[in-house]
Amino acid sequence: MARAGPSRTQRSQRAPQPSQSQSQRPARGSRRAPVEEDEDEDAEGDDDQDMDINGRLDDADAQLDRKASDLVRFALFMEQRRTLIRREDINKKVLASNSRSFNSVFERAQKLLKKTFAMELVELQSRNYREQDNVVAGDDLQEARNAIGVKKKSMLQPSAAAGSKTYILRSVLDPVIIEAAARTDERLYEEQIADSQENGDDDDDMPRSYGCIISWSTTDQVGALGVLHVILAIILASGRSMTDLDLRAHLKRLGLASNESISMNTQSTHKSLPIDTYLGQLMKQGYLDRIKLGDTKAAGGKRSRAPAATQTNPDENQAFEWHWGHRSYSEIGEQAIATFIAEFMVERSRDDDAEDDDDDDGKAARSRGKGRAGAEDGSRDKKLKNVYGAIERAAGGNLSDVK
């Protein structure tokens, strides 16, 4: 008997069904397309984010460079006027609202100053730290700390307010280069004289020619600078301090009484400055400190304010004591001043001996002078060392170099 097959209607109702693998294949393809699109969008987003971050970093670096250049210009302007550079002025006039970036800007400005101008910003030491360091200097400092003990150890801690948050510009050129630039060259001197004659520079107010690379007449006040070095030498040889009466007595012996004036060159707005005005200027510039006696505190004394140029000193009946200012320690140094004194005294003694030889007559005197000159040349270094040691003892301790 024949098996009955499906009817026509049943066959028509049965649609051909795809296999399981065929049914899954289109669905998987439809899911892969959105995933790949999401990955592309994420990659593009990451690239945009990286570009945004790099752009912000570049902008931040460029802003730091601009602030560093502003700090360099500000420092050069202040130094030309011999005005102390205070950190609060840097924050206010250079950094403005970005005061937290001081260290980064300062570091970049230092690199720019050294590379372009051969100069650097130096933080001045506070007077309290400097004075306690002068009490016991050199290798004796640690020994004194151990002898004092734990209770008084804080009195000699160098970390206590060592910095004053006040800066100056200082040259980083090797002293050998500076000495060579300041040395007179005969050929250069003749050319400078010839140029001045061609230009008709016969006026006494015109810059003088010295025959060296450094133009002394158009930079510092040479005469006033010499007076400053003499004052520093007198204070150093008097035990690092001197009363106002003693200082004025020494200046009077040198022809600088209180009513005398110091001549200035053409770079100054005044042709001369009274000695009192000049001393006040040295105080403002940080080369000298004047401390009022009888009003001392634990900090080591009260620093007096410099009198105005057009006003009389309101404290003229008070007793004052003069000290080196922090700028003198960082720009000149005790060792340089002691060397200056020693060389002056040794050369002066040689000149006096030469004058004595000129007064003598005869062949014996000339031969004696030659022998003496040879002996002096051999003992000059020894004399310099002895005079230097005497100055160090008079100062009351080891002499410091620039700090």
mmCIF file of C-alpha atoms in Angstrom:
data_model
loop_
_atom_site.group_PDB
_atom_site.id
_atom_site.type_symbol
_atom_site.label_atom_id
_atom_site.label_comp_id
_atom_site.label_asym_id
_atom_site.label_seq_id
_atom_site.Cartn_x
_atom_site.Cartn_y
_atom_site.Cartn_z
ATOM 1 C CA MET A 1 0.000 0.000 0.000
ATOM 2 C CA ALA A 2 1.389 3.239 -0.969
ATOM 3 C CA ARG A 3 2.389 5.671 1.864
ATOM 4 C CA ALA A 4 0.518 8.848 1.718
ATOM 5 C CA GLY A 5 2.785 11.850 1.225
ATOM 6 C CA PRO A 6 2.210 15.319 2.443
ATOM 7 C CA SER A 7 -0.508 17.205 0.799
ATOM 8 C CA ARG A 8 0.128 20.090 -1.566
ATOM 9 C CA THR A 9 -1.029 22.600 0.948
ATOM 10 C CA GLN A 10 1.353 21.265 3.574
ATOM 11 C CA ARG A 11 4.260 21.413 1.141
ATOM 12 C CA SER A 12 3.416 24.937 0.306
ATOM 13 C CA GLN A 13 3.267 25.943 3.941
ATOM 14 C CA ARG A 14 6.744 24.548 4.657
ATOM 15 C CA ALA A 15 9.323 27.120 3.755
ATOM 16 C CA PRO A 16 12.889 26.072 3.270
ATOM 17 C CA GLN A 17 14.643 26.591 6.633
ATOM 18 C CA PRO A 18 18.275 27.631 6.677
ATOM 19 C CA SER A 19 20.793 25.630 8.623
ATOM 20 C CA GLN A 20 21.962 26.730 12.060
ATOM 21 C CA SER A 21 25.270 27.998 10.778
ATOM 22 C CA GLN A 22 23.580 29.941 8.048
ATOM 23 C CA SER A 23 21.135 31.515 10.491
ATOM 24 C CA GLN A 24 23.919 32.747 12.801
ATOM 25 C CA ARG A 25 26.192 34.155 10.093
ATOM 26 C CA PRO A 26 24.213 37.329 9.261
ATOM 27 C CA ALA A 27 23.644 38.173 12.947
ATOM 28 C CA ARG A 28 27.362 37.963 13.742
ATOM 29 C CA GLY A 29 28.213 40.219 10.845
ATOM 30 C CA SER A 30 25.652 42.770 11.977
ATOM 31 C CA ARG A 31 27.183 42.907 15.466
ATOM 32 C CA ARG A 32 30.802 43.242 14.198
ATOM 33 C CA ALA A 33 30.172 46.433 12.254
ATOM 34 C CA PRO A 34 29.079 48.557 15.254
ATOM 35 C CA VAL A 35 31.953 47.202 17.371
ATOM 36 C CA GLU A 36 34.540 48.197 14.782
ATOM 37 C CA GLU A 37 32.961 51.649 14.533
ATOM 38 C CA ASP A 38 33.133 52.060 18.324
ATOM 39 C CA GLU A 39 36.810 51.068 18.326
ATOM 40 C CA ASP A 40 37.573 53.635 15.619
ATOM 41 C CA GLU A 41 35.736 56.316 17.567
ATOM 42 C CA ASP A 42 37.648 55.412 20.754
ATOM 43 C CA ALA A 43 40.990 55.585 18.898
ATOM 44 C CA GLU A 44 40.093 58.951 17.436
ATOM 45 C CA GLY A 45 39.038 60.158 20.883
ATOM 46 C CA ASP A 46 42.335 59.002 22.397
ATOM 47 C CA ASP A 47 44.296 60.809 19.658
ATOM 48 C CA ASP A 48 42.318 63.981 20.229
ATOM 49 C CA GLN A 49 42.887 63.703 23.968
ATOM 50 C CA ASP A 50 46.634 63.176 23.471
ATOM 51 C CA MET A 51 46.807 66.162 21.141
ATOM 52 C CA ASP A 52 44.882 68.234 23.650
ATOM 53 C CA ILE A 53 47.243 67.261 26.487
ATOM 54 C CA ASN A 54 50.334 67.899 24.348
ATOM 55 C CA GLY A 55 48.912 71.244 23.321
ATOM 56 C CA ARG A 56 48.322 72.235 26.920
ATOM 57 C CA LEU A 57 51.859 71.147 27.831
ATOM 58 C CA ASP A 58 53.307 73.189 24.967
ATOM 59 C CA ASP A 59 51.283 76.207 26.052
ATOM 60 C CA ALA A 60 52.456 75.770 29.646
ATOM 61 C CA ASP A 61 56.120 75.524 28.564
ATOM 62 C CA ALA A 62 55.761 78.571 26.339
ATOM 63 C CA GLN A 63 54.203 80.524 29.180
ATOM 64 C CA LEU A 64 57.030 79.528 31.533
ATOM 65 C CA ASP A 65 59.564 80.663 28.917
ATOM 66 C CA ARG A 66 57.805 84.005 28.576
ATOM 67 C CA LYS A 67 57.757 84.475 32.338
ATOM 68 C CA ALA A 68 61.451 83.544 32.518
ATOM 69 C CA SER A 69 62.245 86.197 29.886
ATOM 70 C CA ASP A 70 60.192 88.713 31.843
ATOM 71 C CA LEU A 71 62.139 87.857 34.992
ATOM 72 C CA VAL A 72 65.446 88.340 33.157
ATOM 73 C CA ARG A 73 64.390 91.791 31.924
ATOM 74 C CA PHE A 74 63.148 92.737 35.380
ATOM 75 C CA ALA A 75 66.404 91.591 37.027
ATOM 76 C CA LEU A 76 68.572 93.494 34.539
ATOM 77 C CA PHE A 77 66.535 96.649 35.045
ATOM 78 C CA MET A 78 66.768 96.420 38.840
ATOM 79 C CA GLU A 79 70.482 95.646 38.785
ATOM 80 C CA GLN A 80 71.227 98.614 36.529
ATOM 81 C CA ARG A 81 69.823 100.782 39.321
ATOM 82 C CA ARG A 82 71.590 98.699 41.982
ATOM 83 C CA THR A 83 68.216 97.953 43.539
ATOM 84 C CA LEU A 84 67.709 94.757 45.520
ATOM 85 C CA ILE A 85 65.425 92.219 43.820
ATOM 86 C CA ARG A 86 62.834 90.967 46.294
ATOM 87 C CA ARG A 87 60.825 87.801 45.799
ATOM 88 C CA GLU A 88 57.553 89.564 46.583
ATOM 89 C CA ASP A 89 58.291 92.025 43.742
ATOM 90 C CA ILE A 90 58.953 89.106 41.383
ATOM 91 C CA ASN A 91 55.630 87.499 42.344
ATOM 92 C CA LYS A 92 53.797 90.777 41.932
ATOM 93 C CA LYS A 93 55.368 92.237 38.781
ATOM 94 C CA VAL A 94 56.425 89.120 36.872
ATOM 95 C CA LEU A 95 54.420 86.069 37.932
ATOM 96 C CA ALA A 96 51.167 87.812 38.909
ATOM 97 C CA SER A 97 48.644 85.025 39.602
ATOM 98 C CA ASN A 98 51.175 82.240 38.842
ATOM 99 C CA SER A 99 53.284 82.653 41.964
ATOM 100 C CA ARG A 100 53.339 78.873 42.479
ATOM 101 C CA SER A 101 55.488 78.523 39.370
ATOM 102 C CA PHE A 102 58.305 80.583 40.936
ATOM 103 C CA ASN A 103 60.815 77.719 41.090
ATOM 104 C CA SER A 104 60.265 76.658 37.463
ATOM 105 C CA VAL A 105 60.451 80.230 36.155
ATOM 106 C CA PHE A 106 63.483 81.003 38.333
ATOM 107 C CA GLU A 107 65.368 77.946 37.032
ATOM 108 C CA ARG A 108 64.698 78.845 33.395
ATOM 109 C CA ALA A 109 65.670 82.467 34.008
ATOM 110 C CA GLN A 110 68.960 81.329 35.535
ATOM 111 C CA LYS A 111 69.816 79.297 32.434
ATOM 112 C CA LEU A 112 68.962 82.243 30.192
ATOM 113 C CA LEU A 113 71.039 84.680 32.270
ATOM 114 C CA LYS A 114 74.102 82.425 32.309
ATOM 115 C CA LYS A 115 73.929 81.603 28.603
ATOM 116 C CA THR A 116 73.226 85.119 27.324
ATOM 117 C CA PHE A 117 74.691 87.542 29.877
ATOM 118 C CA ALA A 118 77.142 85.390 31.902
ATOM 119 C CA MET A 119 75.290 86.388 35.066
ATOM 120 C CA GLU A 120 73.215 84.668 37.727
ATOM 121 C CA LEU A 121 70.669 85.549 40.372
ATOM 122 C CA VAL A 122 72.072 85.023 43.872
ATOM 123 C CA GLU A 123 69.990 84.970 47.034
ATOM 124 C CA LEU A 124 71.492 87.112 49.778
ATOM 125 C CA GLN A 125 71.999 85.650 53.224
ATOM 126 C CA SER A 126 69.989 87.007 56.099
ATOM 127 C CA ARG A 127 71.930 89.169 58.544
ATOM 128 C CA ASN A 128 71.075 86.983 61.558
ATOM 129 C CA TYR A 129 72.455 83.866 59.897
ATOM 130 C CA ARG A 130 75.543 85.712 58.676
ATOM 131 C CA GLU A 131 76.341 87.134 62.102
ATOM 132 C CA GLN A 132 76.025 83.811 63.889
ATOM 133 C CA ASP A 133 78.196 82.245 61.188
ATOM 134 C CA ASN A 134 80.853 84.930 61.704
ATOM 135 C CA VAL A 135 81.000 84.205 65.430
ATOM 136 C CA VAL A 136 82.410 80.766 64.847
ATOM 137 C CA ALA A 137 83.611 80.352 61.258
ATOM 138 C CA GLY A 138 85.165 77.616 59.207
ATOM 139 C CA ASP A 139 86.031 74.241 60.683
ATOM 140 C CA ASP A 140 85.461 75.486 64.232
ATOM 141 C CA LEU A 141 81.702 75.738 63.631
ATOM 142 C CA GLN A 142 80.876 72.041 63.987
ATOM 143 C CA GLU A 143 83.225 71.721 66.959
ATOM 144 C CA ALA A 144 81.459 74.602 68.694
ATOM 145 C CA ARG A 145 78.080 73.028 68.037
ATOM 146 C CA ASN A 146 79.190 69.793 69.651
ATOM 147 C CA ALA A 147 80.586 71.684 72.639
ATOM 148 C CA ILE A 148 77.390 73.682 73.155
ATOM 149 C CA GLY A 149 75.148 70.636 73.223
ATOM 150 C CA VAL A 150 71.585 69.913 72.264
ATOM 151 C CA LYS A 151 69.826 72.672 74.209
ATOM 152 C CA LYS A 152 71.652 75.549 72.506
ATOM 153 C CA LYS A 153 72.207 73.848 69.215
ATOM 154 C CA SER A 154 69.441 75.848 67.562
ATOM 155 C CA MET A 155 71.457 79.048 68.087
ATOM 156 C CA LEU A 156 73.973 77.934 65.470
ATOM 157 C CA GLN A 157 71.723 76.132 63.015
ATOM 158 C CA PRO A 158 72.529 77.320 59.494
ATOM 159 C CA SER A 159 69.100 76.230 58.272
ATOM 160 C CA ALA A 160 67.417 78.902 60.387
ATOM 161 C CA ALA A 161 66.420 81.671 57.986
ATOM 162 C CA ALA A 162 69.589 81.425 55.901
ATOM 163 C CA GLY A 163 67.920 82.997 52.871
ATOM 164 C CA SER A 164 66.535 86.522 52.844
ATOM 165 C CA LYS A 165 64.287 86.100 49.743
ATOM 166 C CA THR A 166 66.270 88.986 48.272
ATOM 167 C CA TYR A 167 68.436 88.606 45.171
ATOM 168 C CA ILE A 168 71.132 90.388 43.175
ATOM 169 C CA LEU A 169 72.718 89.762 39.798
ATOM 170 C CA ARG A 170 76.320 88.562 39.889
ATOM 171 C CA SER A 171 78.792 87.775 37.111
ATOM 172 C CA VAL A 172 79.754 84.146 36.517
ATOM 173 C CA LEU A 173 82.787 85.030 34.376
ATOM 174 C CA ASP A 174 86.079 83.536 35.500
ATOM 175 C CA PRO A 175 88.159 86.079 37.485
ATOM 176 C CA VAL A 176 91.019 85.520 35.034
ATOM 177 C CA ILE A 177 88.816 86.786 32.185
ATOM 178 C CA ILE A 178 87.709 89.813 34.187
ATOM 179 C CA GLU A 179 91.303 90.641 35.101
ATOM 180 C CA ALA A 180 92.372 90.405 31.459
ATOM 181 C CA ALA A 181 89.460 92.619 30.379
ATOM 182 C CA ALA A 182 90.443 95.246 32.960
ATOM 183 C CA ARG A 183 94.135 95.266 32.004
ATOM 184 C CA THR A 184 95.362 98.288 30.022
ATOM 185 C CA ASP A 185 96.555 97.605 26.500
ATOM 186 C CA GLU A 186 98.858 100.250 25.031
ATOM 187 C CA ARG A 187 97.691 99.813 21.437
ATOM 188 C CA LEU A 188 94.015 99.936 22.427
ATOM 189 C CA TYR A 189 94.693 103.009 24.560
ATOM 190 C CA GLU A 190 96.327 104.841 21.642
ATOM 191 C CA GLU A 191 93.375 103.991 19.376
ATOM 192 C CA GLN A 192 90.889 105.249 21.949
ATOM 193 C CA ILE A 193 92.791 108.519 22.338
ATOM 194 C CA ALA A 194 92.932 108.963 18.562
ATOM 195 C CA ASP A 195 89.190 108.330 18.248
ATOM 196 C CA SER A 196 88.383 110.837 20.983
ATOM 197 C CA GLN A 197 90.550 113.499 19.276
ATOM 198 C CA GLU A 198 88.888 112.900 15.902
ATOM 199 C CA ASN A 199 85.450 113.250 17.477
ATOM 200 C CA GLY A 200 86.496 116.387 19.348
ATOM 201 C CA ASP A 201 85.775 114.884 22.764
ATOM 202 C CA ASP A 202 87.721 117.397 24.834
ATOM 203 C CA ASP A 203 85.000 117.973 27.400
ATOM 204 C CA ASP A 204 85.888 116.895 30.921
ATOM 205 C CA ASP A 205 82.433 115.323 31.238
ATOM 206 C CA MET A 206 83.059 112.903 28.358
ATOM 207 C CA PRO A 207 84.027 109.295 29.147
ATOM 208 C CA ARG A 208 87.722 108.782 29.745
ATOM 209 C CA SER A 209 89.832 106.230 27.916
ATOM 210 C CA TYR A 210 91.564 103.527 29.918
ATOM 211 C CA GLY A 211 92.845 101.279 27.135
ATOM 212 C CA CYS A 212 90.962 98.195 28.340
ATOM 213 C CA ILE A 213 87.919 96.231 27.244
ATOM 214 C CA ILE A 214 85.883 97.284 30.267
ATOM 215 C CA SER A 215 84.622 100.834 29.904
ATOM 216 C CA TRP A 216 84.914 102.115 33.446
ATOM 217 C CA SER A 217 83.620 105.583 32.563
ATOM 218 C CA THR A 218 80.301 104.301 31.201
ATOM 219 C CA THR A 219 79.495 101.643 33.797
ATOM 220 C CA ASP A 220 80.106 101.931 37.526
ATOM 221 C CA GLN A 221 81.017 105.092 39.373
ATOM 222 C CA VAL A 222 84.723 104.415 39.729
ATOM 223 C CA GLY A 223 85.427 107.090 42.361
ATOM 224 C CA ALA A 224 82.415 106.186 44.476
ATOM 225 C CA LEU A 225 83.231 102.497 44.125
ATOM 226 C CA GLY A 226 86.734 103.181 45.441
ATOM 227 C CA VAL A 227 85.298 104.990 48.463
ATOM 228 C CA LEU A 228 83.026 101.997 49.137
ATOM 229 C CA HIS A 229 85.988 99.597 49.109
ATOM 230 C CA VAL A 230 87.902 101.844 51.509
ATOM 231 C CA ILE A 231 84.934 101.966 53.906
ATOM 232 C CA LEU A 232 84.560 98.170 53.754
ATOM 233 C CA ALA A 233 88.287 97.781 54.417
ATOM 234 C CA ILE A 234 88.152 100.063 57.466
ATOM 235 C CA ILE A 235 85.152 98.208 58.917
ATOM 236 C CA LEU A 236 86.722 94.793 58.290
ATOM 237 C CA ALA A 237 90.046 95.737 59.885
ATOM 238 C CA SER A 238 88.155 97.141 62.900
ATOM 239 C CA GLY A 239 86.612 93.817 63.848
ATOM 240 C CA ARG A 240 83.742 93.802 61.306
ATOM 241 C CA SER A 241 81.994 96.728 63.018
ATOM 242 C CA MET A 242 82.678 100.399 63.655
ATOM 243 C CA THR A 243 80.858 103.217 65.405
ATOM 244 C CA ASP A 244 79.580 106.110 63.370
ATOM 245 C CA LEU A 245 81.987 108.537 65.057
ATOM 246 C CA ASP A 246 85.012 106.349 64.299
ATOM 247 C CA LEU A 247 84.014 105.889 60.663
ATOM 248 C CA ARG A 248 83.558 109.607 60.125
ATOM 249 C CA ALA A 249 86.884 110.306 61.836
ATOM 250 C CA HIS A 250 88.639 107.927 59.406
ATOM 251 C CA LEU A 251 86.871 109.463 56.421
ATOM 252 C CA LYS A 252 87.886 112.944 57.588
ATOM 253 C CA ARG A 253 91.530 111.875 57.624
ATOM 254 C CA LEU A 254 91.064 110.778 54.008
ATOM 255 C CA GLY A 255 89.672 114.175 53.056
ATOM 256 C CA LEU A 256 86.005 113.124 53.182
ATOM 257 C CA ALA A 257 84.502 115.181 55.965
ATOM 258 C CA SER A 258 80.736 115.313 56.460
ATOM 259 C CA ASN A 259 80.486 118.480 54.348
ATOM 260 C CA GLU A 260 82.500 117.009 51.454
ATOM 261 C CA SER A 261 81.087 115.464 48.279
ATOM 262 C CA ILE A 262 82.009 112.512 46.064
ATOM 263 C CA SER A 263 82.358 113.192 42.343
ATOM 264 C CA MET A 264 80.222 111.192 39.907
ATOM 265 C CA ASN A 265 80.666 110.504 36.192
ATOM 266 C CA THR A 266 78.332 111.335 33.326
ATOM 267 C CA GLN A 267 76.096 108.309 34.001
ATOM 268 C CA SER A 268 74.837 109.850 37.230
ATOM 269 C CA THR A 269 72.043 112.412 37.438
ATOM 270 C CA HIS A 270 74.195 114.399 39.884
ATOM 271 C CA LYS A 271 77.751 115.580 39.361
ATOM 272 C CA SER A 272 78.508 114.926 43.022
ATOM 273 C CA LEU A 273 76.904 113.452 46.132
ATOM 274 C CA PRO A 274 77.383 114.620 49.734
ATOM 275 C CA ILE A 275 79.035 111.967 51.871
ATOM 276 C CA ASP A 276 75.916 111.516 54.033
ATOM 277 C CA THR A 277 73.752 111.023 50.948
ATOM 278 C CA TYR A 278 76.224 108.521 49.557
ATOM 279 C CA LEU A 279 76.248 106.526 52.792
ATOM 280 C CA GLY A 280 72.450 106.458 52.711
ATOM 281 C CA GLN A 281 72.585 105.207 49.122
ATOM 282 C CA LEU A 282 74.958 102.404 50.114
ATOM 283 C CA MET A 283 72.493 101.357 52.804
ATOM 284 C CA LYS A 284 69.599 101.238 50.332
ATOM 285 C CA GLN A 285 71.664 99.215 47.893
ATOM 286 C CA GLY A 286 72.606 96.712 50.607
ATOM 287 C CA TYR A 287 76.343 97.384 50.760
ATOM 288 C CA LEU A 288 76.271 98.739 54.330
ATOM 289 C CA ASP A 289 74.160 98.182 57.432
ATOM 290 C CA ARG A 290 73.769 100.779 60.164
ATOM 291 C CA ILE A 291 72.569 99.423 63.508
ATOM 292 C CA LYS A 292 71.226 101.581 66.284
ATOM 293 C CA LEU A 293 73.077 100.907 69.528
ATOM 294 C CA GLY A 294 71.134 100.524 72.746
ATOM 295 C CA ASP A 295 68.151 99.106 70.902
ATOM 296 C CA THR A 296 69.432 95.594 70.285
ATOM 297 C CA LYS A 297 67.149 92.580 70.303
ATOM 298 C CA ALA A 298 67.607 88.871 70.088
ATOM 299 C CA ALA A 299 67.859 89.225 66.328
ATOM 300 C CA GLY A 300 71.108 91.079 66.706
ATOM 301 C CA GLY A 301 70.131 94.722 66.516
ATOM 302 C CA LYS A 302 67.727 96.958 64.676
ATOM 303 C CA ARG A 303 68.649 98.047 61.203
ATOM 304 C CA SER A 304 68.391 101.772 60.723
ATOM 305 C CA ARG A 305 66.531 103.289 57.790
ATOM 306 C CA ALA A 306 68.590 105.290 55.358
ATOM 307 C CA PRO A 307 67.885 109.045 55.590
ATOM 308 C CA ALA A 308 66.369 110.793 52.595
ATOM 309 C CA ALA A 309 68.716 112.811 50.410
ATOM 310 C CA THR A 310 66.939 116.102 51.102
ATOM 311 C CA GLN A 311 66.272 115.576 54.804
ATOM 312 C CA THR A 312 68.424 115.869 57.868
ATOM 313 C CA ASN A 313 69.056 112.776 59.905
ATOM 314 C CA PRO A 314 66.370 112.615 62.618
ATOM 315 C CA ASP A 315 68.525 110.239 64.683
ATOM 316 C CA GLU A 316 71.756 112.237 64.631
ATOM 317 C CA ASN A 317 71.904 112.194 68.439
ATOM 318 C CA GLN A 318 71.686 108.397 68.471
ATOM 319 C CA ALA A 319 74.750 106.141 68.524
ATOM 320 C CA PHE A 320 75.103 103.905 65.475
ATOM 321 C CA GLU A 321 77.359 101.067 64.437
ATOM 322 C CA TRP A 322 78.312 100.292 60.845
ATOM 323 C CA HIS A 323 78.532 96.758 59.454
ATOM 324 C CA TRP A 324 78.905 95.182 56.043
ATOM 325 C CA GLY A 325 75.617 94.763 54.190
ATOM 326 C CA HIS A 326 74.546 91.430 52.751
ATOM 327 C CA ARG A 327 75.256 92.649 49.220
ATOM 328 C CA SER A 328 78.928 93.244 50.077
ATOM 329 C CA TYR A 329 79.258 89.649 51.286
ATOM 330 C CA SER A 330 77.720 88.239 48.098
ATOM 331 C CA GLU A 331 79.268 90.627 45.570
ATOM 332 C CA ILE A 332 82.708 91.570 46.960
ATOM 333 C CA GLY A 333 83.703 89.257 49.811
ATOM 334 C CA GLU A 334 85.975 89.626 52.829
ATOM 335 C CA GLN A 335 88.878 87.796 51.198
ATOM 336 C CA ALA A 336 88.933 90.195 48.235
ATOM 337 C CA ILE A 337 88.945 93.241 50.534
ATOM 338 C CA ALA A 338 91.733 91.756 52.683
ATOM 339 C CA THR A 339 93.767 91.075 49.525
ATOM 340 C CA PHE A 340 93.108 94.658 48.400
ATOM 341 C CA ILE A 341 94.455 96.003 51.733
ATOM 342 C CA ALA A 342 97.488 93.695 51.737
ATOM 343 C CA GLU A 343 98.503 94.555 48.169
ATOM 344 C CA PHE A 344 98.101 98.267 48.826
ATOM 345 C CA MET A 345 100.226 98.174 51.964
ATOM 346 C CA VAL A 346 102.976 96.018 50.435
ATOM 347 C CA GLU A 347 103.182 98.134 47.273
ATOM 348 C CA ARG A 348 103.269 101.295 49.352
ATOM 349 C CA SER A 349 106.164 100.009 51.429
ATOM 350 C CA ARG A 350 108.045 99.165 48.230
ATOM 351 C CA ASP A 351 107.439 102.672 46.879
ATOM 352 C CA ASP A 352 108.745 104.176 50.122
ATOM 353 C CA ASP A 353 111.894 102.074 49.902
ATOM 354 C CA ALA A 354 112.392 103.151 46.286
ATOM 355 C CA GLU A 355 112.147 106.812 47.294
ATOM 356 C CA ASP A 356 114.769 106.229 49.987
ATOM 357 C CA ASP A 357 117.075 104.743 47.359
ATOM 358 C CA ASP A 358 116.586 107.800 45.137
ATOM 359 C CA ASP A 359 117.645 110.044 47.982
ATOM 360 C CA ASP A 360 120.889 108.111 48.424
ATOM 361 C CA ASP A 361 123.908 109.004 46.293
ATOM 362 C CA GLY A 362 126.775 106.993 44.886
ATOM 363 C CA LYS A 363 127.479 103.611 43.382
ATOM 364 C CA ALA A 364 127.123 101.830 46.710
ATOM 365 C CA ALA A 365 123.562 103.111 47.070
ATOM 366 C CA ARG A 366 122.647 101.882 43.572
ATOM 367 C CA SER A 367 124.112 98.450 44.155
ATOM 368 C CA ARG A 368 122.399 98.292 47.534
ATOM 369 C CA GLY A 369 119.140 99.237 45.853
ATOM 370 C CA LYS A 370 119.484 96.431 43.298
ATOM 371 C CA GLY A 371 120.154 93.897 46.008
ATOM 372 C CA ARG A 372 117.210 95.169 48.022
ATOM 373 C CA ALA A 373 114.920 95.018 44.987
ATOM 374 C CA GLY A 374 115.862 91.397 44.369
ATOM 375 C CA ALA A 375 115.242 90.526 47.992
ATOM 376 C CA GLU A 376 111.872 92.313 47.942
ATOM 377 C CA ASP A 377 110.757 90.478 44.829
ATOM 378 C CA GLY A 378 111.538 87.208 46.557
ATOM 379 C CA SER A 379 109.743 88.126 49.779
ATOM 380 C CA ARG A 380 106.689 89.912 48.325
ATOM 381 C CA ASP A 381 104.461 86.860 48.622
ATOM 382 C CA LYS A 382 105.597 86.359 52.194
ATOM 383 C CA LYS A 383 104.787 89.961 53.069
ATOM 384 C CA LEU A 384 101.372 89.670 51.464
ATOM 385 C CA LYS A 385 100.678 86.536 53.476
ATOM 386 C CA ASN A 386 101.754 88.201 56.729
ATOM 387 C CA VAL A 387 99.632 91.307 56.128
ATOM 388 C CA TYR A 388 96.666 89.153 55.118
ATOM 389 C CA GLY A 389 97.008 87.152 58.334
ATOM 390 C CA ALA A 390 97.150 90.346 60.379
ATOM 391 C CA ILE A 391 93.924 91.577 58.758
ATOM 392 C CA GLU A 392 92.264 88.246 59.456
ATOM 393 C CA ARG A 393 93.220 88.468 63.130
ATOM 394 C CA ALA A 394 91.991 92.062 63.308
ATOM 395 C CA ALA A 395 88.656 90.995 61.800
ATOM 396 C CA GLY A 396 88.263 88.434 64.564
ATOM 397 C CA GLY A 397 87.934 85.232 62.569
ATOM 398 C CA ASN A 398 88.264 83.440 59.269
ATOM 399 C CA LEU A 399 87.590 85.642 56.268
ATOM 400 C CA SER A 400 84.797 84.524 53.968
ATOM 401 C CA ASP A 401 84.707 84.497 50.196
ATOM 402 C CA VAL A 402 81.667 85.675 48.244
ATOM 403 C CA LYS A 403 78.578 83.782 49.374
#
